[in-house]
Amino acid sequence: MVTLNRAVFAQDPTGFVIPNDGVARVGMPSTPQQWDTLRWELQSFVCDGEYRVGLERILGTYLARLGESRQPAAWVSGFYGSGKSHLARVLDALWRDVMFPDGVSARGLVQVPGDISDHLTDLSNAGRREGGLWSAAGTLSTGVGSSVRLAIMGIVFRAAGLPEKFNQAKFVLWLREEGHLETVEKALKAEGRTLSVELSNMYVSGALADAVMASVPSIATSRADVHQLLRESYPTVTEIGSDELLTSLRAVVASFASKPNRVPLVLVVLDELQQFLAEDPNRTLEVQDIVERCSEEFEGRFLFVGTGQMQLGSTPALQKLRDRFTVQVALSDSDVDRVVRAVVLRKDPTKAAEVAAVLEKASGEINRQLGGTKIGARGDDAKDLVADYPLLPARRRFWEAILRSVDSAGKAGQLRAQLRIVLEATQDVAGAPVGTVIAADAMYDPILADLQQSGVLPRDTATLIAGLETDPLKARIAKLAFLIARLEEAGPLATGVRAAVDTLSDLLVDDLVAGGADVRRRVPEAVAEMTAQGTLLDVDGQYILQTPVAAEWLQAFQHEFARLRNDDVWQADRRSRVVRTAIGEQIAKTTLQHGNSKVPRKVALHFGDALPASASGEIPVWIRDGWSTTLNAVQDDARAAGTDNPVVFVFIPRVDADAIRDGLSAEGAAENVVHGRLTPMTDEGMQAQSGIASRGHAATMRLASAVTGLLNQARVFQGGGNEQTGTSLKAAVESTADASLTRLFPRFADGNDPNWGKVAERAKQGNANPLGALGYVGEADQQPACAEVLRYLSSGQKTGKDVRAHFMGAEFGWPQDSVDGALYALVATGHCAHD
């Protein structure tokens, strides 16, 4: 009997529902649907990996520091959708052990390890001693104005069942404290009204004024008086001070204390805190101040937990929070994968062996998935094969890369999107036999609406793909071509995945038992038909979707490509600049250490037609290529220069000339089209422009490879014609230039000693034998360097500047210490006078 996929799961995926669509929203539920969502989030919480580490670290640190004057805050970081909000919401519910309407408690729904359970027990015991447990959690809104204090108080008020606006909440707090809240609400209800609605018009609401006067007759005698009193006592504010915030916080939490005159243990979760701060240094400092003041004011009973995509220290603004948010939790890809496996893909233990056996038989097909890319099949995938089934690990990484590329606005998120996409894809193959896996194109339909809404998928492209649904294979190929085109092509996030035929085939194989032979036969045929029909465009073996707008841009590119390819003057100029730049990157900054004195010597690149001079003190490197001369001509010039000439002769051969011409033309055509046309305003136009830019980038990469090949075949000659070899052009030039140093500075050896500076110092100190610093014991005028200086001085009156210029220049090339040392030694020994 054939086993179906649905039978291998701990829970049949066809009856599985994610009530919150994978989106965790912190805060207390208020509707039956929200209570159901919280129940599911608690039951499905995977307390493992960084989620477990995070809870242990946050709770353990808080309990250890309880009773101290300060309580460190916690920071939970991770990419958008990594589960930060999920972890924060679970912590919020567990903190005060939220009771559900049916009497079930939050802690009764979550499975946690023993250490976390012990922390929760200790927290409850501490709460009974200190005055109870209470929490406030919410997402900080960027639309509340610039006040950090009001934004935080809004979260606290909402958690306390109060209006979010400060003036309204303060008024309701007064009614509650004075015992009038219930009578006011009853009076309004009798009139068919509610307090929450009337508060939005509290300065003009007649019903509210009447209810207040009925409950508190002494407060006023007319509606106008009540309205005036409310305006004066509870005005609309755009900012509050730290003292007012602390007073308001104390009033709120006091109403939840289990003991009189005690402050409960309070958790405050500020979700998306980093997004709210928005790199604003003032907001950041205010958050730091609030956390600091609350920690001191409430004797370490307050615990603040903030979340953000980046770790503290990633930006200058976040660095300012490091001293307060010292408990740090960083979520990662592995945590997302762990949740998806535990929540959606968890297997029936009795079926795991059967799944493993099928996967083992198909190991050849699995191991070839996305070969040669950064996200292809890996040796360590074996441990995840059964856990990921029916999603192959390489395809899981492919989906992760796609989600990050198409979700630049941060609307889908990794955890929430993957939970939903994997569930829907698993449901689609649930009725198929074991061995049927999820094809990579299965992610297209679940994210289609998000792609269109965000503008990532232009209307023309969506219409083109939809029109292919009558031929399922072609539609699937088109979907994959679109998704792959969204991947990063360069930088740290580049995957190396290209929409080539082999890659498309890899990603579309879904029957591991039958193998991929049929798919690998049909995909090339379908791709060829789609290319002939104009649906796909072949760009160097990579296939991209062809829309009407893209065709217009492509036509412009092809016209420009043909023009540049036939322009010999442009080709020569462009090729020369590209090759010279590549050579410069390799050898222009070459510096040699000359002799024991380690005098730095540089090379000077020359690209002209005439033999360069060597009078500058730099080693000339004369570079010519096969487009302007021949190898024989370069060798003849090297021989003719002679064995005393320091010039380094380099010949760059003319190889892969057509490939270089094509690369130059494609690169230049893409530049001209992208920058020469009006900036497109439609999604289709921007996609088309991006496609041409991608072609230019691909051409640049191919061109760089071709030029590197040129340089690897370069020939290097010493003056006299002797060829020098090396592991690279740079190595060959360096060794040749090093040999040329003796030719450029034939008298350098006389001054080549690093101790000449010590000679000068000894001479200045009156030492009778300053040359002893060199180990020299003879007469000064017999020392080679001193003899040369003395000979030069005897030719006429010279200044120290003259001497330095002569001996530090061509032929000698001495370091200044050598020149000055010889001069001082001659003066000290009476051979010359110092003016």
PDB file of C-alpha atoms in Angstrom, residues 194-387:
ATOM      1  CA  THR A 194     -20.298  54.424  25.883  1.00  0.00           C
ATOM      2  CA  LEU A 195     -17.497  56.132  27.718  1.00  0.00           C
ATOM      3  CA  SER A 196     -14.903  55.242  25.074  1.00  0.00           C
ATOM      4  CA  VAL A 197     -16.898  57.020  22.359  1.00  0.00           C
ATOM      5  CA  GLU A 198     -17.757  60.092  24.457  1.00  0.00           C
ATOM      6  CA  LEU A 199     -14.126  60.555  25.515  1.00  0.00           C
ATOM      7  CA  SER A 200     -13.150  61.372  21.935  1.00  0.00           C
ATOM      8  CA  ASN A 201     -15.329  64.501  22.310  1.00  0.00           C
ATOM      9  CA  MET A 202     -14.855  64.986  26.043  1.00  0.00           C
ATOM     10  CA  TYR A 203     -14.668  68.784  25.839  1.00  0.00           C
ATOM     11  CA  VAL A 204     -18.049  69.106  24.123  1.00  0.00           C
ATOM     12  CA  SER A 205     -19.973  65.900  24.943  1.00  0.00           C
ATOM     13  CA  GLY A 206     -23.222  66.815  26.700  1.00  0.00           C
ATOM     14  CA  ALA A 207     -23.900  63.195  27.661  1.00  0.00           C
ATOM     15  CA  LEU A 208     -20.517  62.905  29.359  1.00  0.00           C
ATOM     16  CA  ALA A 209     -20.999  66.186  31.203  1.00  0.00           C
ATOM     17  CA  ASP A 210     -24.415  65.043  32.437  1.00  0.00           C
ATOM     18  CA  ALA A 211     -23.053  61.699  33.581  1.00  0.00           C
ATOM     19  CA  VAL A 212     -20.217  63.395  35.493  1.00  0.00           C
ATOM     20  CA  MET A 213     -22.584  65.856  37.193  1.00  0.00           C
ATOM     21  CA  ALA A 214     -24.955  62.997  38.089  1.00  0.00           C
ATOM     22  CA  SER A 215     -22.114  61.031  39.650  1.00  0.00           C
ATOM     23  CA  VAL A 216     -20.352  64.025  41.254  1.00  0.00           C
ATOM     24  CA  PRO A 217     -23.006  66.723  41.870  1.00  0.00           C
ATOM     25  CA  SER A 218     -20.524  69.051  43.539  1.00  0.00           C
ATOM     26  CA  ILE A 219     -18.233  69.231  40.559  1.00  0.00           C
ATOM     27  CA  ALA A 220     -20.248  71.724  38.485  1.00  0.00           C
ATOM     28  CA  THR A 221     -23.742  73.044  37.834  1.00  0.00           C
ATOM     29  CA  SER A 222     -23.754  73.142  34.036  1.00  0.00           C
ATOM     30  CA  ARG A 223     -22.417  71.307  31.045  1.00  0.00           C
ATOM     31  CA  ALA A 224     -20.312  74.328  30.130  1.00  0.00           C
ATOM     32  CA  ASP A 225     -18.659  74.266  33.555  1.00  0.00           C
ATOM     33  CA  VAL A 226     -17.849  70.558  33.198  1.00  0.00           C
ATOM     34  CA  HIS A 227     -16.388  71.123  29.743  1.00  0.00           C
ATOM     35  CA  GLN A 228     -14.299  74.020  31.002  1.00  0.00           C
ATOM     36  CA  LEU A 229     -13.093  71.932  33.959  1.00  0.00           C
ATOM     37  CA  LEU A 230     -12.085  69.060  31.660  1.00  0.00           C
ATOM     38  CA  ARG A 231     -10.208  71.410  29.326  1.00  0.00           C
ATOM     39  CA  GLU A 232      -8.297  72.928  32.210  1.00  0.00           C
ATOM     40  CA  SER A 233      -7.635  69.748  34.205  1.00  0.00           C
ATOM     41  CA  TYR A 234      -7.061  67.342  31.318  1.00  0.00           C
ATOM     42  CA  PRO A 235      -5.795  69.341  28.353  1.00  0.00           C
ATOM     43  CA  THR A 236      -4.555  67.758  25.150  1.00  0.00           C
ATOM     44  CA  VAL A 237      -0.769  67.468  25.399  1.00  0.00           C
ATOM     45  CA  THR A 238       1.983  66.785  22.885  1.00  0.00           C
ATOM     46  CA  GLU A 239       4.634  66.083  25.513  1.00  0.00           C
ATOM     47  CA  ILE A 240       4.985  65.250  29.184  1.00  0.00           C
ATOM     48  CA  GLY A 241       7.969  65.409  31.504  1.00  0.00           C
ATOM     49  CA  SER A 242       9.739  62.506  33.170  1.00  0.00           C
ATOM     50  CA  ASP A 243       8.161  63.274  36.552  1.00  0.00           C
ATOM     51  CA  GLU A 244       4.667  63.214  35.085  1.00  0.00           C
ATOM     52  CA  LEU A 245       5.412  59.949  33.324  1.00  0.00           C
ATOM     53  CA  LEU A 246       6.592  58.359  36.571  1.00  0.00           C
ATOM     54  CA  THR A 247       3.542  59.644  38.470  1.00  0.00           C
ATOM     55  CA  SER A 248       1.210  58.282  35.807  1.00  0.00           C
ATOM     56  CA  LEU A 249       3.000  54.924  35.743  1.00  0.00           C
ATOM     57  CA  ARG A 250       2.728  54.627  39.506  1.00  0.00           C
ATOM     58  CA  ALA A 251      -0.997  55.388  39.376  1.00  0.00           C
ATOM     59  CA  VAL A 252      -1.573  52.716  36.742  1.00  0.00           C
ATOM     60  CA  VAL A 253       0.457  49.885  38.278  1.00  0.00           C
ATOM     61  CA  ALA A 254      -0.847  50.614  41.780  1.00  0.00           C
ATOM     62  CA  SER A 255      -4.316  49.553  40.659  1.00  0.00           C
ATOM     63  CA  PHE A 256      -2.917  46.111  39.777  1.00  0.00           C
ATOM     64  CA  ALA A 257      -0.904  45.562  42.967  1.00  0.00           C
ATOM     65  CA  SER A 258      -1.955  42.552  45.032  1.00  0.00           C
ATOM     66  CA  LYS A 259      -0.757  44.278  48.216  1.00  0.00           C
ATOM     67  CA  PRO A 260      -1.467  47.844  49.328  1.00  0.00           C
ATOM     68  CA  ASN A 261       1.304  50.391  48.908  1.00  0.00           C
ATOM     69  CA  ARG A 262       3.406  47.918  46.934  1.00  0.00           C
ATOM     70  CA  VAL A 263       4.589  47.969  43.337  1.00  0.00           C
ATOM     71  CA  PRO A 264       4.045  44.754  41.362  1.00  0.00           C
ATOM     72  CA  LEU A 265       6.758  43.222  39.213  1.00  0.00           C
ATOM     73  CA  VAL A 266       6.186  44.895  35.853  1.00  0.00           C
ATOM     74  CA  LEU A 267       7.233  43.867  32.337  1.00  0.00           C
ATOM     75  CA  VAL A 268       7.060  46.533  29.596  1.00  0.00           C
ATOM     76  CA  VAL A 269       7.548  45.261  26.026  1.00  0.00           C
ATOM     77  CA  LEU A 270       8.322  47.916  23.403  1.00  0.00           C
ATOM     78  CA  ASP A 271       8.004  46.062  20.104  1.00  0.00           C
ATOM     79  CA  GLU A 272       9.700  47.560  17.014  1.00  0.00           C
ATOM     80  CA  LEU A 273      11.572  50.021  19.236  1.00  0.00           C
ATOM     81  CA  GLN A 274      14.375  50.418  16.709  1.00  0.00           C
ATOM     82  CA  GLN A 275      11.938  51.365  13.934  1.00  0.00           C
ATOM     83  CA  PHE A 276      10.302  53.908  16.262  1.00  0.00           C
ATOM     84  CA  LEU A 277      13.652  55.480  17.164  1.00  0.00           C
ATOM     85  CA  ALA A 278      14.471  55.909  13.450  1.00  0.00           C
ATOM     86  CA  GLU A 279      18.095  56.861  14.207  1.00  0.00           C
ATOM     87  CA  ASP A 280      16.816  59.956  16.066  1.00  0.00           C
ATOM     88  CA  PRO A 281      19.413  60.674  18.786  1.00  0.00           C
ATOM     89  CA  ASN A 282      16.906  62.656  20.867  1.00  0.00           C
ATOM     90  CA  ARG A 283      14.405  59.800  20.944  1.00  0.00           C
ATOM     91  CA  THR A 284      17.195  57.381  21.787  1.00  0.00           C
ATOM     92  CA  LEU A 285      18.353  59.468  24.735  1.00  0.00           C
ATOM     93  CA  GLU A 286      14.764  59.795  25.970  1.00  0.00           C
ATOM     94  CA  VAL A 287      14.298  56.017  25.919  1.00  0.00           C
ATOM     95  CA  GLN A 288      17.554  55.636  27.829  1.00  0.00           C
ATOM     96  CA  ASP A 289      16.375  58.187  30.389  1.00  0.00           C
ATOM     97  CA  ILE A 290      12.948  56.579  30.814  1.00  0.00           C
ATOM     98  CA  VAL A 291      14.408  53.129  31.381  1.00  0.00           C
ATOM     99  CA  GLU A 292      16.945  54.554  33.832  1.00  0.00           C
ATOM    100  CA  ARG A 293      14.374  56.582  35.797  1.00  0.00           C
ATOM    101  CA  CYS A 294      11.865  53.721  35.984  1.00  0.00           C
ATOM    102  CA  SER A 295      14.535  51.316  37.158  1.00  0.00           C
ATOM    103  CA  GLU A 296      15.503  53.654  39.989  1.00  0.00           C
ATOM    104  CA  GLU A 297      12.010  54.919  40.868  1.00  0.00           C
ATOM    105  CA  PHE A 298      10.485  51.468  41.148  1.00  0.00           C
ATOM    106  CA  GLU A 299      13.475  49.808  42.852  1.00  0.00           C
ATOM    107  CA  GLY A 300      14.373  47.424  40.061  1.00  0.00           C
ATOM    108  CA  ARG A 301      10.868  45.976  39.696  1.00  0.00           C
ATOM    109  CA  PHE A 302      10.401  47.218  36.108  1.00  0.00           C
ATOM    110  CA  LEU A 303      11.788  45.148  33.234  1.00  0.00           C
ATOM    111  CA  PHE A 304      11.895  46.802  29.794  1.00  0.00           C
ATOM    112  CA  VAL A 305      12.239  44.631  26.684  1.00  0.00           C
ATOM    113  CA  GLY A 306      12.809  46.302  23.308  1.00  0.00           C
ATOM    114  CA  THR A 307      12.993  44.708  19.869  1.00  0.00           C
ATOM    115  CA  GLY A 308      14.711  45.716  16.650  1.00  0.00           C
ATOM    116  CA  GLN A 309      16.153  44.278  13.481  1.00  0.00           C
ATOM    117  CA  MET A 310      19.729  45.216  14.376  1.00  0.00           C
ATOM    118  CA  GLN A 311      21.879  44.330  17.328  1.00  0.00           C
ATOM    119  CA  LEU A 312      22.877  47.128  19.668  1.00  0.00           C
ATOM    120  CA  GLY A 313      26.068  48.735  18.463  1.00  0.00           C
ATOM    121  CA  SER A 314      25.098  48.368  14.794  1.00  0.00           C
ATOM    122  CA  THR A 315      24.352  52.079  14.462  1.00  0.00           C
ATOM    123  CA  PRO A 316      25.501  55.185  16.366  1.00  0.00           C
ATOM    124  CA  ALA A 317      21.997  55.669  17.795  1.00  0.00           C
ATOM    125  CA  LEU A 318      21.673  52.087  19.020  1.00  0.00           C
ATOM    126  CA  GLN A 319      25.133  52.214  20.588  1.00  0.00           C
ATOM    127  CA  LYS A 320      23.731  54.687  23.110  1.00  0.00           C
ATOM    128  CA  LEU A 321      21.361  52.022  24.444  1.00  0.00           C
ATOM    129  CA  ARG A 322      24.024  49.420  25.167  1.00  0.00           C
ATOM    130  CA  ASP A 323      24.607  50.576  28.740  1.00  0.00           C
ATOM    131  CA  ARG A 324      20.919  50.103  29.623  1.00  0.00           C
ATOM    132  CA  PHE A 325      19.840  47.189  27.390  1.00  0.00           C
ATOM    133  CA  THR A 326      22.580  44.859  28.552  1.00  0.00           C
ATOM    134  CA  VAL A 327      20.616  41.616  28.221  1.00  0.00           C
ATOM    135  CA  GLN A 328      20.783  40.849  24.507  1.00  0.00           C
ATOM    136  CA  VAL A 329      19.084  38.106  22.479  1.00  0.00           C
ATOM    137  CA  ALA A 330      19.870  37.669  18.763  1.00  0.00           C
ATOM    138  CA  LEU A 331      17.526  35.532  16.628  1.00  0.00           C
ATOM    139  CA  SER A 332      18.792  33.981  13.395  1.00  0.00           C
ATOM    140  CA  ASP A 333      17.854  31.947  10.311  1.00  0.00           C
ATOM    141  CA  SER A 334      18.268  28.719  12.225  1.00  0.00           C
ATOM    142  CA  ASP A 335      15.597  29.794  14.698  1.00  0.00           C
ATOM    143  CA  VAL A 336      13.135  30.383  11.856  1.00  0.00           C
ATOM    144  CA  ASP A 337      13.931  26.987  10.341  1.00  0.00           C
ATOM    145  CA  ARG A 338      13.484  25.345  13.739  1.00  0.00           C
ATOM    146  CA  VAL A 339      10.024  26.869  14.187  1.00  0.00           C
ATOM    147  CA  VAL A 340       8.874  25.908  10.688  1.00  0.00           C
ATOM    148  CA  ARG A 341      10.019  22.315  11.249  1.00  0.00           C
ATOM    149  CA  ALA A 342       8.368  22.050  14.646  1.00  0.00           C
ATOM    150  CA  VAL A 343       5.096  23.793  13.801  1.00  0.00           C
ATOM    151  CA  VAL A 344       4.356  22.760  10.204  1.00  0.00           C
ATOM    152  CA  LEU A 345       6.729  19.945   9.226  1.00  0.00           C
ATOM    153  CA  ARG A 346       6.864  17.881  12.425  1.00  0.00           C
ATOM    154  CA  LYS A 347       6.862  14.188  11.530  1.00  0.00           C
ATOM    155  CA  ASP A 348       5.151  11.183  13.055  1.00  0.00           C
ATOM    156  CA  PRO A 349       8.107   9.343  14.670  1.00  0.00           C
ATOM    157  CA  THR A 350       6.842   6.021  13.358  1.00  0.00           C
ATOM    158  CA  LYS A 351       7.051   7.282   9.767  1.00  0.00           C
ATOM    159  CA  ALA A 352      10.457   8.970   9.904  1.00  0.00           C
ATOM    160  CA  ALA A 353      12.336   5.821   8.857  1.00  0.00           C
ATOM    161  CA  GLU A 354      10.178   5.407   5.757  1.00  0.00           C
ATOM    162  CA  VAL A 355      10.808   9.006   4.720  1.00  0.00           C
ATOM    163  CA  ALA A 356      14.536   8.619   5.350  1.00  0.00           C
ATOM    164  CA  ALA A 357      14.671   5.490   3.169  1.00  0.00           C
ATOM    165  CA  VAL A 358      13.022   7.276   0.211  1.00  0.00           C
ATOM    166  CA  LEU A 359      15.364  10.235   0.560  1.00  0.00           C
ATOM    167  CA  GLU A 360      18.401   7.942   0.723  1.00  0.00           C
ATOM    168  CA  LYS A 361      17.447   6.273  -2.561  1.00  0.00           C
ATOM    169  CA  ALA A 362      17.080   9.701  -4.169  1.00  0.00           C
ATOM    170  CA  SER A 363      20.362  11.073  -2.780  1.00  0.00           C
ATOM    171  CA  GLY A 364      21.848  11.541  -6.249  1.00  0.00           C
ATOM    172  CA  GLU A 365      19.005  13.803  -7.352  1.00  0.00           C
ATOM    173  CA  ILE A 366      19.004  15.681  -4.031  1.00  0.00           C
ATOM    174  CA  ASN A 367      22.764  16.264  -4.013  1.00  0.00           C
ATOM    175  CA  ARG A 368      22.782  17.845  -7.474  1.00  0.00           C
ATOM    176  CA  GLN A 369      20.298  20.540  -6.483  1.00  0.00           C
ATOM    177  CA  LEU A 370      21.638  24.023  -7.352  1.00  0.00           C
ATOM    178  CA  GLY A 371      25.181  22.701  -7.697  1.00  0.00           C
ATOM    179  CA  GLY A 372      27.854  25.354  -8.052  1.00  0.00           C
ATOM    180  CA  THR A 373      25.857  28.026  -6.201  1.00  0.00           C
ATOM    181  CA  LYS A 374      26.240  29.367  -2.679  1.00  0.00           C
ATOM    182  CA  ILE A 375      22.936  27.816  -1.597  1.00  0.00           C
ATOM    183  CA  GLY A 376      23.249  24.432  -3.319  1.00  0.00           C
ATOM    184  CA  ALA A 377      23.114  21.002  -1.677  1.00  0.00           C
ATOM    185  CA  ARG A 378      25.673  20.572   1.117  1.00  0.00           C
ATOM    186  CA  GLY A 379      27.121  17.669   2.996  1.00  0.00           C
ATOM    187  CA  ASP A 380      25.583  18.751   6.292  1.00  0.00           C
ATOM    188  CA  ASP A 381      22.082  18.826   4.764  1.00  0.00           C
ATOM    189  CA  ALA A 382      21.717  15.136   5.639  1.00  0.00           C
ATOM    190  CA  LYS A 383      20.782  15.925   9.230  1.00  0.00           C
ATOM    191  CA  ASP A 384      17.885  18.152   8.062  1.00  0.00           C
ATOM    192  CA  LEU A 385      16.493  16.096   5.174  1.00  0.00           C
ATOM    193  CA  VAL A 386      13.755  14.316   7.127  1.00  0.00           C
ATOM    194  CA  ALA A 387      12.958  17.388   9.224  1.00  0.00           C
TER     195      ALA A 387
END
